[in-house]
CSV table of C-alpha atoms in Angstrom, one decimal:
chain,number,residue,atom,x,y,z
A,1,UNK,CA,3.3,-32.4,-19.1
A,2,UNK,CA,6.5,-30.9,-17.7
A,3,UNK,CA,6.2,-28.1,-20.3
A,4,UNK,CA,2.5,-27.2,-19.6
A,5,UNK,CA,2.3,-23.7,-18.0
A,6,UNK,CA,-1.2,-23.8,-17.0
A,7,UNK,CA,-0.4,-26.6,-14.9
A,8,UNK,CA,2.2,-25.4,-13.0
A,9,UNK,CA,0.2,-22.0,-12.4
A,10,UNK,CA,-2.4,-24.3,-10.9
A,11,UNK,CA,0.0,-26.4,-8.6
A,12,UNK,CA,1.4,-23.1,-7.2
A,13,UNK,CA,-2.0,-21.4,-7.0
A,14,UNK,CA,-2.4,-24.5,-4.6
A,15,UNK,CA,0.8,-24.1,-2.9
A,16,UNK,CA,0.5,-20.3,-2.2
A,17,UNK,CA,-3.3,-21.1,-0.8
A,18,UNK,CA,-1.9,-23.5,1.2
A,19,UNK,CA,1.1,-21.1,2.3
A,20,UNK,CA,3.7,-23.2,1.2
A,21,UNK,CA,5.6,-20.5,-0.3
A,22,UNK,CA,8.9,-21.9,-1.4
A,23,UNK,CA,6.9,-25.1,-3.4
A,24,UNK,CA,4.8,-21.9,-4.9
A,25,UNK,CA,7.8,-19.7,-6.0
A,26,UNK,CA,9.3,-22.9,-7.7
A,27,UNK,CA,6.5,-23.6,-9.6
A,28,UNK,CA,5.9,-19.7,-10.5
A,29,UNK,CA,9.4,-19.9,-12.1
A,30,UNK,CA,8.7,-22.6,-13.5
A,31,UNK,CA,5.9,-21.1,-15.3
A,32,UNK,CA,7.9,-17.8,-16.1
A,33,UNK,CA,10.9,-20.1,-17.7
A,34,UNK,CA,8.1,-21.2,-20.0
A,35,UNK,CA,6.3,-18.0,-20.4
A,36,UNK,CA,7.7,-15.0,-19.7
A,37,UNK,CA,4.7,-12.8,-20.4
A,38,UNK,CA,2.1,-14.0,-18.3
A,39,UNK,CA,1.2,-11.2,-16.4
A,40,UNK,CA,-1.2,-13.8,-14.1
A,41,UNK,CA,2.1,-15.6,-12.6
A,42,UNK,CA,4.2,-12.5,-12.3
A,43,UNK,CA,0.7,-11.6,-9.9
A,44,UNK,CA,0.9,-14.5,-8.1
A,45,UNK,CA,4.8,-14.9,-7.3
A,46,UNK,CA,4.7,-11.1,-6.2
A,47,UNK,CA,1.9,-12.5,-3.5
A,48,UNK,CA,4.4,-15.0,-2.4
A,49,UNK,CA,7.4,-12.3,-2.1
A,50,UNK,CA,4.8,-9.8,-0.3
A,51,UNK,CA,4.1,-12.7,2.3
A,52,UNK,CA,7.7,-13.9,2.9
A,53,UNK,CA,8.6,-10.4,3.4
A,54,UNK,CA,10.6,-9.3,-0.1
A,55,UNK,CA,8.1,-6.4,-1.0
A,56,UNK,CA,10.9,-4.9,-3.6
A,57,UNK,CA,10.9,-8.1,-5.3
A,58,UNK,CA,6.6,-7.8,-5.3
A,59,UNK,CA,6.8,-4.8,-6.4
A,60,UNK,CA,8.8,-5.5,-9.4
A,61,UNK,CA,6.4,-8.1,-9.9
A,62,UNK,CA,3.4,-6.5,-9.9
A,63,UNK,CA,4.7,-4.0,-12.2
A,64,UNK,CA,5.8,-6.4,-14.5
A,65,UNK,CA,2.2,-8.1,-14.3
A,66,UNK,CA,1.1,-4.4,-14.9
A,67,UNK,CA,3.0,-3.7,-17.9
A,68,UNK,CA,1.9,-6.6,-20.0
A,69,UNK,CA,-1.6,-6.1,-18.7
A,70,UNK,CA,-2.3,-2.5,-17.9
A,71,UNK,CA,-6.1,-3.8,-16.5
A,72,UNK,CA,-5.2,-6.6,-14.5
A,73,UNK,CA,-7.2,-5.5,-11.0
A,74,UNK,CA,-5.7,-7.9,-8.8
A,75,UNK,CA,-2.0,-6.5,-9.4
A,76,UNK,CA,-3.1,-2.9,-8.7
A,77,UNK,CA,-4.9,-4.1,-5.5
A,78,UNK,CA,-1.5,-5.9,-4.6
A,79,UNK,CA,1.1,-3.1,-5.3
A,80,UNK,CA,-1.4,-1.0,-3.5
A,81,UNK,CA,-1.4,-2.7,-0.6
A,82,UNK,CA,2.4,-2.7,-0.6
A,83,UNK,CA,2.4,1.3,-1.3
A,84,UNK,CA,0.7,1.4,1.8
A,85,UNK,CA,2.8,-0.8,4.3
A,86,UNK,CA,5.6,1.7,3.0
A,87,UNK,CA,3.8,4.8,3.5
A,88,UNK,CA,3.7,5.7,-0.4
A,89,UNK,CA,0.6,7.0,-0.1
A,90,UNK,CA,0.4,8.9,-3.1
A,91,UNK,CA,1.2,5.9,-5.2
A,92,UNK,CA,-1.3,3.7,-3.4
A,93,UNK,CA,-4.2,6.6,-3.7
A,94,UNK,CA,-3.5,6.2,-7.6
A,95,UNK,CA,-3.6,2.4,-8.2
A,96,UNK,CA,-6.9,2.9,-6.1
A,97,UNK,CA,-8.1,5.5,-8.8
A,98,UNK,CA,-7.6,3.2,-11.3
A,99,UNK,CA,-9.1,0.4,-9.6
A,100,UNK,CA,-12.4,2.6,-9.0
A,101,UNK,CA,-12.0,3.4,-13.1
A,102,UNK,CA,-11.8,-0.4,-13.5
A,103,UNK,CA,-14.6,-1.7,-11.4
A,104,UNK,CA,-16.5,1.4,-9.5
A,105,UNK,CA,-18.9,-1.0,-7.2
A,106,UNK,CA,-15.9,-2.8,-5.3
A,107,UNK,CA,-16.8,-1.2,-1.8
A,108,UNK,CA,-13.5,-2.3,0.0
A,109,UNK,CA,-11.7,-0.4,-2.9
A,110,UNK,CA,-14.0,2.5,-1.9
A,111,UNK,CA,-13.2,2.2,1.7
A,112,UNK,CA,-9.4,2.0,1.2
A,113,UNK,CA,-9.4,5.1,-0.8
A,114,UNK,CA,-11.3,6.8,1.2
A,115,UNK,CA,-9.1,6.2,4.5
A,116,UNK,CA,-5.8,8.0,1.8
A,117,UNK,CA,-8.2,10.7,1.2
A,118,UNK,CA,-8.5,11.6,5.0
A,119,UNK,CA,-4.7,11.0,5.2
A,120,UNK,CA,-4.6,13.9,2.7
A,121,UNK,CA,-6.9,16.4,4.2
A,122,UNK,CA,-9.8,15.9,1.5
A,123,UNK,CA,-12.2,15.0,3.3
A,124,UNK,CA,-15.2,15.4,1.4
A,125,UNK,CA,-14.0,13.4,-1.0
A,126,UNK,CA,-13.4,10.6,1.5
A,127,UNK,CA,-17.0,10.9,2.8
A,128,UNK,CA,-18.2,10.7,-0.7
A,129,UNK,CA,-16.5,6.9,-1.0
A,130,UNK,CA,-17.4,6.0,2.2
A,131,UNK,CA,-20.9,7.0,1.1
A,132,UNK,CA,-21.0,5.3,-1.9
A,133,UNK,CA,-19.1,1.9,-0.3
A,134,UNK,CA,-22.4,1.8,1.9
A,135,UNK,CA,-24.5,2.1,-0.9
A,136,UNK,CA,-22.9,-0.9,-2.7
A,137,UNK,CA,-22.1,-3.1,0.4
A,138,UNK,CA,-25.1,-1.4,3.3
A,139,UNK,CA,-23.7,-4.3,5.4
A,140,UNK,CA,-20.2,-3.1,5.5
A,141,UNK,CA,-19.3,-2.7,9.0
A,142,UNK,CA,-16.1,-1.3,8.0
A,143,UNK,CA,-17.5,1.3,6.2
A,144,UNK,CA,-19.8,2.6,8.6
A,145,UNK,CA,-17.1,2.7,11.5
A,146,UNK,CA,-15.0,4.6,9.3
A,147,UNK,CA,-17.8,7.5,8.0
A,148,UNK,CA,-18.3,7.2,11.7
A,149,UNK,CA,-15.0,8.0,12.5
A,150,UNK,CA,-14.7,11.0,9.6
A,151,UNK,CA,-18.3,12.5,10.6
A,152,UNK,CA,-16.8,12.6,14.2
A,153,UNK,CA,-13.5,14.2,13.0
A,154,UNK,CA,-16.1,16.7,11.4
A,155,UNK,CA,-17.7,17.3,14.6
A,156,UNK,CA,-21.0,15.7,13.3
A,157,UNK,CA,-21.2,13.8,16.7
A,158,UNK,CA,-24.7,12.6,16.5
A,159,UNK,CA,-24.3,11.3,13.3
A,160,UNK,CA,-20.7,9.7,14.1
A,161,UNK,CA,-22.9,8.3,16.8
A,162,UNK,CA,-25.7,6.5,13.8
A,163,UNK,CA,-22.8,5.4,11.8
A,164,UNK,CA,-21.2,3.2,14.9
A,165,UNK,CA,-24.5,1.9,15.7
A,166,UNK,CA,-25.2,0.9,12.0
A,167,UNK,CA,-21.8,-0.4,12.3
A,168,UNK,CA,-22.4,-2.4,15.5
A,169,UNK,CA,-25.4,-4.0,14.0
A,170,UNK,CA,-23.5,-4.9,11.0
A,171,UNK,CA,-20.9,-6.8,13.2
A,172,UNK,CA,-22.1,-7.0,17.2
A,173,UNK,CA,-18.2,-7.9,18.0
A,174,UNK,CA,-16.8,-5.0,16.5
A,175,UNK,CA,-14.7,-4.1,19.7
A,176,UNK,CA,-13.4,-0.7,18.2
A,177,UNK,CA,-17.0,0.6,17.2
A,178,UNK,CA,-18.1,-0.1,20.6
A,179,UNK,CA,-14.7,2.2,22.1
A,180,UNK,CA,-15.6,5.0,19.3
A,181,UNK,CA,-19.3,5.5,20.4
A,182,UNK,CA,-18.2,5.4,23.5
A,183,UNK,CA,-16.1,8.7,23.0
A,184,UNK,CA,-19.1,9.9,20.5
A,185,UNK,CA,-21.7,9.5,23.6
A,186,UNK,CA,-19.1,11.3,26.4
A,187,UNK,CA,-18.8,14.2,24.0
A,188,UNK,CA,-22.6,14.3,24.2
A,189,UNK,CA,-22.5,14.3,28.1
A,190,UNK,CA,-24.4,10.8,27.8
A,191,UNK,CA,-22.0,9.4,30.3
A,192,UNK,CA,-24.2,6.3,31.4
A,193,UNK,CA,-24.6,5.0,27.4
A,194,UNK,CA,-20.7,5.9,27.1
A,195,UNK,CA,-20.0,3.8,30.3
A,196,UNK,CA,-21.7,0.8,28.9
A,197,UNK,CA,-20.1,0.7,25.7
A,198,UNK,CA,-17.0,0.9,27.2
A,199,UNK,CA,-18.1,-2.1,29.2
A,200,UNK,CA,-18.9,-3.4,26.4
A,201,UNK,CA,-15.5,-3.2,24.4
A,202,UNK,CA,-13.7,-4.3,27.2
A,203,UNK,CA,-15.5,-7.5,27.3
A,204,UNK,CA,-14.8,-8.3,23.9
A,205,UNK,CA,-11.5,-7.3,23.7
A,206,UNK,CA,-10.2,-7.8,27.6
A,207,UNK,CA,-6.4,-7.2,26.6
């Protein structure tokens, strides 16, 4: 049915999966020129302007999505994702608050806002998400490197030290971890553990 919305949202979902932008964008107009107000397409077609590098045009997107549906989770991850490519920091630190109002046990949401946090200096709010991304997600690699990383800014060295090795077991490739403890462990004077991990992250990531 070539006035059937919901099918055209479908065919682009597809398209954009598929990255085949410009057949995606059609068929998100499509849908728009039929319904203006659905905040779901206005979500999707700002993915395709974020990926073929128009984040104005996302943005206005996402806002639009935002303003007929003030809840929508997916558009407030989005725009926050471009407020951070453009160093809007402040804006991107508040769609994350309102993504943690929305749905408080998403760890990666935690993990993002916690990384803004350190950016701003509050670091014992930062430590609190990481903290509470581990709890929801204790096989988050990510967030252990990163309370890692925040405990060692703290001078906490031992524990920056746990927090890597949690992180490590979490994901054995995890290059950077390996690099981090590293540093941890020469801080330490435990030169021979620090040598291996080095060793270690240079084998995984040679270049």
């Amino acid at each position: 049915d070539p006035n059937d919305a919901k099918s055209y949202v479908s065919h682009g979902a597809v398209h954009l999966d598929r990255k085949e932008f410009t057949l995606a964008l059609a068929d998100f107009d499509k849908v728009l020129s039929l319904d203006p107000n659905d905040a779901e397409t206005y979500n999707y077609r700002g993915i395709v302007y974020a990926e073929t590098g128009r984040p104005a045009l996302a943005l206005a997107d996402y806002d639009k999505a935002l303003s007929l549906d003030p809840e929508y989770a997916g558009a407030y991850t989005n725009r926050a994702q471009i407020y951070l490519e453009s160093g809007e920091l402040t804006l991107a630190l508040s769609d994350l608050d309102k993504l943690v109002s929305l749905d408080p046990n998403d760890a990666g949401v935690r993990i993002n806002r916690g990384c803004i946090q350190i950016e701003f200096g509050d670091l014992a709010s930062a430590l609190v998400d990481f903290d509470e991304a581990i709890r929801l997600d204790p096989t988050n690699a990510v967030a252990y490197s990163n309370r890692g990383a925040l405990h060692s800014k703290l001078g906490q060295v031992q524990r920056a030290i746990e927090d890597y090795g949690a992180a490590i077991r979490c994901d054995p490739y995890y290059a950077n971890c390996y690099s981090n403890r590293a540093f941890a462990y020469y801080k330490l004077g435990e030169y021979e553990k620090g040598i291996a991990d080095c060793e270690r992250a240079i084998a995984l990531r040679p270049n």
